[in-house]
Amino acid sequence: MASTAAVPFWRSAGMTYISYSNICANLVRNCLKEPYKSEAITREKVHFSISKWTDGKPEKPTIRSDSPEE
């Protein structure tokens, strides 16, 4: 049986590491002063492409650009 003494606090709180790191990144961005704050917020945007697969071959990808909710 594994010991719970070495469990990171974010895991014991029921969070994933990704959600924990996103919360920490948002806190750091909000603490920055201008112009660094606006630069950090623009880097927060996410760009990715989605391809649907039909009969084992990818269709034309669509480009998505999402920014986090404020």
PDB file of N, CA and C in Angstrom:
ATOM      1  N   MET A   1       0.842  -1.180   0.000  1.00  0.00           N
ATOM      2  CA  MET A   1       0.000   0.000   0.000  1.00  0.00           C
ATOM      3  C   MET A   1       0.884   1.238   0.000  1.00  0.00           C
ATOM      4  N   ALA A   2       0.572   2.192  -0.824  1.00  0.00           N
ATOM      5  CA  ALA A   2       1.385   3.397  -0.958  1.00  0.00           C
ATOM      6  C   ALA A   2       1.093   4.376   0.177  1.00  0.00           C
ATOM      7  N   SER A   3       2.123   5.080   0.565  1.00  0.00           N
ATOM      8  CA  SER A   3       1.985   6.092   1.607  1.00  0.00           C
ATOM      9  C   SER A   3       1.432   7.375   1.007  1.00  0.00           C
ATOM     10  N   THR A   4       0.564   8.061   1.741  1.00  0.00           N
ATOM     11  CA  THR A   4       0.010   9.328   1.268  1.00  0.00           C
ATOM     12  C   THR A   4       0.835  10.514   1.727  1.00  0.00           C
ATOM     13  N   ALA A   5       1.917  10.277   2.471  1.00  0.00           N
ATOM     14  CA  ALA A   5       2.738  11.364   2.999  1.00  0.00           C
ATOM     15  C   ALA A   5       3.459  12.116   1.887  1.00  0.00           C
ATOM     16  N   ALA A   6       3.805  11.437   0.784  1.00  0.00           N
ATOM     17  CA  ALA A   6       4.569  12.072  -0.279  1.00  0.00           C
ATOM     18  C   ALA A   6       3.676  12.590  -1.410  1.00  0.00           C
ATOM     19  N   VAL A   7       2.367  12.571  -1.237  1.00  0.00           N
ATOM     20  CA  VAL A   7       1.446  13.030  -2.277  1.00  0.00           C
ATOM     21  C   VAL A   7       1.493  14.555  -2.350  1.00  0.00           C
ATOM     22  N   PRO A   8       1.687  15.104  -3.552  1.00  0.00           N
ATOM     23  CA  PRO A   8       1.680  16.567  -3.678  1.00  0.00           C
ATOM     24  C   PRO A   8       0.332  17.146  -3.255  1.00  0.00           C
ATOM     25  N   PHE A   9       0.346  18.359  -2.731  1.00  0.00           N
ATOM     26  CA  PHE A   9      -0.886  18.944  -2.208  1.00  0.00           C
ATOM     27  C   PHE A   9      -1.941  19.148  -3.284  1.00  0.00           C
ATOM     28  N   TRP A  10      -1.522  19.407  -4.540  1.00  0.00           N
ATOM     29  CA  TRP A  10      -2.517  19.586  -5.610  1.00  0.00           C
ATOM     30  C   TRP A  10      -3.227  18.283  -5.903  1.00  0.00           C
ATOM     31  N   ARG A  11      -2.529  17.153  -5.758  1.00  0.00           N
ATOM     32  CA  ARG A  11      -3.155  15.845  -5.977  1.00  0.00           C
ATOM     33  C   ARG A  11      -4.114  15.524  -4.839  1.00  0.00           C
ATOM     34  N   SER A  12      -3.701  15.823  -3.608  1.00  0.00           N
ATOM     35  CA  SER A  12      -4.567  15.544  -2.464  1.00  0.00           C
ATOM     36  C   SER A  12      -5.801  16.448  -2.459  1.00  0.00           C
ATOM     37  N   ALA A  13      -5.721  17.593  -3.150  1.00  0.00           N
ATOM     38  CA  ALA A  13      -6.874  18.484  -3.273  1.00  0.00           C
ATOM     39  C   ALA A  13      -7.800  18.059  -4.409  1.00  0.00           C
ATOM     40  N   GLY A  14      -7.424  16.982  -5.130  1.00  0.00           N
ATOM     41  CA  GLY A  14      -8.277  16.487  -6.207  1.00  0.00           C
ATOM     42  C   GLY A  14      -8.053  17.185  -7.533  1.00  0.00           C
ATOM     43  N   MET A  15      -6.926  17.873  -7.681  1.00  0.00           N
ATOM     44  CA  MET A  15      -6.620  18.600  -8.916  1.00  0.00           C
ATOM     45  C   MET A  15      -5.628  17.811  -9.758  1.00  0.00           C
ATOM     46  N   THR A  16      -5.605  18.104 -11.047  1.00  0.00           N
ATOM     47  CA  THR A  16      -4.552  17.568 -11.897  1.00  0.00           C
ATOM     48  C   THR A  16      -3.411  18.572 -11.903  1.00  0.00           C
ATOM     49  N   TYR A  17      -2.244  18.131 -12.352  1.00  0.00           N
ATOM     50  CA  TYR A  17      -1.107  19.041 -12.404  1.00  0.00           C
ATOM     51  C   TYR A  17      -1.357  20.170 -13.400  1.00  0.00           C
ATOM     52  N   ILE A  18      -2.059  19.869 -14.496  1.00  0.00           N
ATOM     53  CA  ILE A  18      -2.348  20.897 -15.503  1.00  0.00           C
ATOM     54  C   ILE A  18      -3.232  21.994 -14.912  1.00  0.00           C
ATOM     55  N   SER A  19      -4.279  21.618 -14.183  1.00  0.00           N
ATOM     56  CA  SER A  19      -5.144  22.642 -13.586  1.00  0.00           C
ATOM     57  C   SER A  19      -4.394  23.450 -12.530  1.00  0.00           C
ATOM     58  N   TYR A  20      -3.544  22.777 -11.747  1.00  0.00           N
ATOM     59  CA  TYR A  20      -2.731  23.475 -10.748  1.00  0.00           C
ATOM     60  C   TYR A  20      -1.781  24.470 -11.417  1.00  0.00           C
ATOM     61  N   SER A  21      -1.112  24.045 -12.488  1.00  0.00           N
ATOM     62  CA  SER A  21      -0.163  24.936 -13.152  1.00  0.00           C
ATOM     63  C   SER A  21      -0.881  26.084 -13.852  1.00  0.00           C
ATOM     64  N   ASN A  22      -2.090  25.860 -14.363  1.00  0.00           N
ATOM     65  CA  ASN A  22      -2.859  26.953 -14.962  1.00  0.00           C
ATOM     66  C   ASN A  22      -3.250  27.998 -13.926  1.00  0.00           C
ATOM     67  N   ILE A  23      -3.640  27.562 -12.741  1.00  0.00           N
ATOM     68  CA  ILE A  23      -3.980  28.501 -11.665  1.00  0.00           C
ATOM     69  C   ILE A  23      -2.751  29.314 -11.269  1.00  0.00           C
ATOM     70  N   CYS A  24      -1.615  28.647 -11.131  1.00  0.00           N
ATOM     71  CA  CYS A  24      -0.378  29.356 -10.770  1.00  0.00           C
ATOM     72  C   CYS A  24       0.024  30.353 -11.851  1.00  0.00           C
ATOM     73  N   ALA A  25      -0.099  29.968 -13.116  1.00  0.00           N
ATOM     74  CA  ALA A  25       0.258  30.869 -14.213  1.00  0.00           C
ATOM     75  C   ALA A  25      -0.650  32.089 -14.231  1.00  0.00           C
ATOM     76  N   ASN A  26      -1.946  31.902 -13.990  1.00  0.00           N
ATOM     77  CA  ASN A  26      -2.868  33.037 -13.946  1.00  0.00           C
ATOM     78  C   ASN A  26      -2.529  33.983 -12.795  1.00  0.00           C
ATOM     79  N   LEU A  27      -2.168  33.428 -11.650  1.00  0.00           N
ATOM     80  CA  LEU A  27      -1.790  34.275 -10.517  1.00  0.00           C
ATOM     81  C   LEU A  27      -0.554  35.104 -10.836  1.00  0.00           C
ATOM     82  N   VAL A  28       0.430  34.501 -11.458  1.00  0.00           N
ATOM     83  CA  VAL A  28       1.656  35.226 -11.815  1.00  0.00           C
ATOM     84  C   VAL A  28       1.345  36.312 -12.836  1.00  0.00           C
ATOM     85  N   ARG A  29       0.538  35.978 -13.863  1.00  0.00           N
ATOM     86  CA  ARG A  29       0.195  36.981 -14.880  1.00  0.00           C
ATOM     87  C   ARG A  29      -0.541  38.172 -14.271  1.00  0.00           C
ATOM     88  N   ASN A  30      -1.432  37.907 -13.321  1.00  0.00           N
ATOM     89  CA  ASN A  30      -2.196  38.989 -12.696  1.00  0.00           C
ATOM     90  C   ASN A  30      -1.335  39.859 -11.783  1.00  0.00           C
ATOM     91  N   CYS A  31      -0.212  39.343 -11.329  1.00  0.00           N
ATOM     92  CA  CYS A  31       0.677  40.118 -10.450  1.00  0.00           C
ATOM     93  C   CYS A  31       1.649  41.006 -11.231  1.00  0.00           C
ATOM     94  N   LEU A  32       1.783  40.786 -12.521  1.00  0.00           N
ATOM     95  CA  LEU A  32       2.723  41.565 -13.321  1.00  0.00           C
ATOM     96  C   LEU A  32       2.229  42.997 -13.524  1.00  0.00           C
ATOM     97  N   LYS A  33       3.177  43.910 -13.700  1.00  0.00           N
ATOM     98  CA  LYS A  33       2.854  45.298 -14.019  1.00  0.00           C
ATOM     99  C   LYS A  33       2.930  45.488 -15.523  1.00  0.00           C
ATOM    100  N   GLU A  34       2.295  46.529 -16.013  1.00  0.00           N
ATOM    101  CA  GLU A  34       2.356  46.849 -17.446  1.00  0.00           C
ATOM    102  C   GLU A  34       3.761  47.295 -17.796  1.00  0.00           C
ATOM    103  N   PRO A  35       4.264  47.049 -18.953  1.00  0.00           N
ATOM    104  CA  PRO A  35       3.705  46.394 -20.137  1.00  0.00           C
ATOM    105  C   PRO A  35       3.849  44.876 -20.116  1.00  0.00           C
ATOM    106  N   TYR A  36       4.462  44.328 -19.055  1.00  0.00           N
ATOM    107  CA  TYR A  36       4.707  42.885 -18.998  1.00  0.00           C
ATOM    108  C   TYR A  36       3.411  42.092 -18.890  1.00  0.00           C
ATOM    109  N   LYS A  37       2.416  42.667 -18.208  1.00  0.00           N
ATOM    110  CA  LYS A  37       1.147  41.973 -18.022  1.00  0.00           C
ATOM    111  C   LYS A  37       0.439  41.762 -19.358  1.00  0.00           C
ATOM    112  N   SER A  38       0.358  42.804 -20.184  1.00  0.00           N
ATOM    113  CA  SER A  38      -0.324  42.665 -21.475  1.00  0.00           C
ATOM    114  C   SER A  38       0.432  41.726 -22.406  1.00  0.00           C
ATOM    115  N   GLU A  39       1.765  41.719 -22.327  1.00  0.00           N
ATOM    116  CA  GLU A  39       2.559  40.788 -23.141  1.00  0.00           C
ATOM    117  C   GLU A  39       2.304  39.348 -22.716  1.00  0.00           C
ATOM    118  N   ALA A  40       2.212  39.114 -21.430  1.00  0.00           N
ATOM    119  CA  ALA A  40       1.966  37.756 -20.934  1.00  0.00           C
ATOM    120  C   ALA A  40       0.563  37.280 -21.297  1.00  0.00           C
ATOM    121  N   ILE A  41      -0.390  38.171 -21.280  1.00  0.00           N
ATOM    122  CA  ILE A  41      -1.763  37.796 -21.631  1.00  0.00           C
ATOM    123  C   ILE A  41      -1.864  37.440 -23.108  1.00  0.00           C
ATOM    124  N   THR A  42      -1.110  38.123 -23.976  1.00  0.00           N
ATOM    125  CA  THR A  42      -1.166  37.775 -25.399  1.00  0.00           C
ATOM    126  C   THR A  42      -0.526  36.415 -25.652  1.00  0.00           C
ATOM    127  N   ARG A  43       0.458  36.020 -24.857  1.00  0.00           N
ATOM    128  CA  ARG A  43       1.079  34.698 -25.008  1.00  0.00           C
ATOM    129  C   ARG A  43       0.183  33.588 -24.500  1.00  0.00           C
ATOM    130  N   GLU A  44      -0.869  33.949 -23.782  1.00  0.00           N
ATOM    131  CA  GLU A  44      -1.776  32.963 -23.210  1.00  0.00           C
ATOM    132  C   GLU A  44      -2.713  32.367 -24.259  1.00  0.00           C
ATOM    133  N   LYS A  45      -2.852  33.016 -25.398  1.00  0.00           N
ATOM    134  CA  LYS A  45      -3.747  32.523 -26.446  1.00  0.00           C
ATOM    135  C   LYS A  45      -3.244  31.197 -26.999  1.00  0.00           C
ATOM    136  N   VAL A  46      -4.175  30.344 -27.420  1.00  0.00           N
ATOM    137  CA  VAL A  46      -3.847  29.012 -27.908  1.00  0.00           C
ATOM    138  C   VAL A  46      -4.306  28.880 -29.353  1.00  0.00           C
ATOM    139  N   HIS A  47      -3.419  28.387 -30.210  1.00  0.00           N
ATOM    140  CA  HIS A  47      -3.749  28.131 -31.613  1.00  0.00           C
ATOM    141  C   HIS A  47      -3.510  26.654 -31.886  1.00  0.00           C
ATOM    142  N   PHE A  48      -4.495  25.995 -32.495  1.00  0.00           N
ATOM    143  CA  PHE A  48      -4.342  24.582 -32.813  1.00  0.00           C
ATOM    144  C   PHE A  48      -5.206  24.221 -34.009  1.00  0.00           C
ATOM    145  N   SER A  49      -4.936  23.084 -34.607  1.00  0.00           N
ATOM    146  CA  SER A  49      -5.725  22.625 -35.752  1.00  0.00           C
ATOM    147  C   SER A  49      -6.404  21.307 -35.406  1.00  0.00           C
ATOM    148  N   ILE A  50      -7.587  21.110 -35.989  1.00  0.00           N
ATOM    149  CA  ILE A  50      -8.366  19.899 -35.774  1.00  0.00           C
ATOM    150  C   ILE A  50      -8.591  19.250 -37.126  1.00  0.00           C
ATOM    151  N   SER A  51      -8.308  17.953 -37.204  1.00  0.00           N
ATOM    152  CA  SER A  51      -8.558  17.198 -38.435  1.00  0.00           C
ATOM    153  C   SER A  51      -9.484  16.039 -38.118  1.00  0.00           C
ATOM    154  N   LYS A  52     -10.573  15.933 -38.866  1.00  0.00           N
ATOM    155  CA  LYS A  52     -11.441  14.770 -38.746  1.00  0.00           C
ATOM    156  C   LYS A  52     -10.896  13.687 -39.658  1.00  0.00           C
ATOM    157  N   TRP A  53     -11.031  12.452 -39.227  1.00  0.00           N
ATOM    158  CA  TRP A  53     -10.531  11.318 -40.000  1.00  0.00           C
ATOM    159  C   TRP A  53     -11.712  10.540 -40.561  1.00  0.00           C
ATOM    160  N   THR A  54     -11.661  10.253 -41.860  1.00  0.00           N
ATOM    161  CA  THR A  54     -12.685   9.467 -42.525  1.00  0.00           C
ATOM    162  C   THR A  54     -12.002   8.367 -43.321  1.00  0.00           C
ATOM    163  N   ASP A  55     -12.420   7.142 -43.109  1.00  0.00           N
ATOM    164  CA  ASP A  55     -11.847   5.982 -43.793  1.00  0.00           C
ATOM    165  C   ASP A  55     -10.326   5.905 -43.648  1.00  0.00           C
ATOM    166  N   GLY A  56      -9.825   6.253 -42.482  1.00  0.00           N
ATOM    167  CA  GLY A  56      -8.396   6.145 -42.229  1.00  0.00           C
ATOM    168  C   GLY A  56      -7.550   7.270 -42.806  1.00  0.00           C
ATOM    169  N   LYS A  57      -8.180   8.320 -43.357  1.00  0.00           N
ATOM    170  CA  LYS A  57      -7.427   9.438 -43.931  1.00  0.00           C
ATOM    171  C   LYS A  57      -7.930  10.752 -43.332  1.00  0.00           C
ATOM    172  N   PRO A  58      -7.006  11.681 -43.071  1.00  0.00           N
ATOM    173  CA  PRO A  58      -7.433  12.962 -42.490  1.00  0.00           C
ATOM    174  C   PRO A  58      -8.091  13.858 -43.543  1.00  0.00           C
ATOM    175  N   GLU A  59      -9.132  14.557 -43.106  1.00  0.00           N
ATOM    176  CA  GLU A  59      -9.750  15.570 -43.961  1.00  0.00           C
ATOM    177  C   GLU A  59      -8.983  16.876 -43.791  1.00  0.00           C
ATOM    178  N   LYS A  60      -9.410  17.923 -44.472  1.00  0.00           N
ATOM    179  CA  LYS A  60      -8.740  19.216 -44.376  1.00  0.00           C
ATOM    180  C   LYS A  60      -8.831  19.742 -42.942  1.00  0.00           C
ATOM    181  N   PRO A  61      -7.689  20.131 -42.349  1.00  0.00           N
ATOM    182  CA  PRO A  61      -7.726  20.607 -40.957  1.00  0.00           C
ATOM    183  C   PRO A  61      -8.357  21.994 -40.852  1.00  0.00           C
ATOM    184  N   THR A  62      -9.000  22.235 -39.719  1.00  0.00           N
ATOM    185  CA  THR A  62      -9.527  23.558 -39.416  1.00  0.00           C
ATOM    186  C   THR A  62      -8.661  24.166 -38.316  1.00  0.00           C
ATOM    187  N   ILE A  63      -8.323  25.424 -38.460  1.00  0.00           N
ATOM    188  CA  ILE A  63      -7.479  26.130 -37.494  1.00  0.00           C
ATOM    189  C   ILE A  63      -8.384  26.796 -36.471  1.00  0.00           C
ATOM    190  N   ARG A  64      -8.071  26.584 -35.191  1.00  0.00           N
ATOM    191  CA  ARG A  64      -8.821  27.198 -34.107  1.00  0.00           C
ATOM    192  C   ARG A  64      -7.904  28.108 -33.321  1.00  0.00           C
ATOM    193  N   SER A  65      -8.458  29.161 -32.818  1.00  0.00           N
ATOM    194  CA  SER A  65      -7.722  30.083 -31.953  1.00  0.00           C
ATOM    195  C   SER A  65      -8.596  30.395 -30.756  1.00  0.00           C
ATOM    196  N   ASP A  66      -8.216  29.870 -29.619  1.00  0.00           N
ATOM    197  CA  ASP A  66      -8.983  30.066 -28.403  1.00  0.00           C
ATOM    198  C   ASP A  66      -8.201  30.891 -27.413  1.00  0.00           C
ATOM    199  N   SER A  67      -8.904  31.740 -26.699  1.00  0.00           N
ATOM    200  CA  SER A  67      -8.278  32.462 -25.598  1.00  0.00           C
ATOM    201  C   SER A  67      -9.087  32.161 -24.348  1.00  0.00           C
ATOM    202  N   PRO A  68      -8.457  32.099 -23.197  1.00  0.00           N
ATOM    203  CA  PRO A  68      -9.154  31.733 -21.965  1.00  0.00           C
ATOM    204  C   PRO A  68     -10.213  32.754 -21.575  1.00  0.00           C
ATOM    205  N   GLU A  69     -11.187  32.271 -20.836  1.00  0.00           N
ATOM    206  CA  GLU A  69     -12.247  33.150 -20.345  1.00  0.00           C
ATOM    207  C   GLU A  69     -11.681  34.058 -19.267  1.00  0.00           C
ATOM    208  N   GLU A  70     -12.227  35.239 -19.172  1.00  0.00           N
ATOM    209  CA  GLU A  70     -11.763  36.185 -18.157  1.00  0.00           C
ATOM    210  C   GLU A  70     -12.752  36.294 -17.042  1.00  0.00           C
TER     211      GLU A  70
END
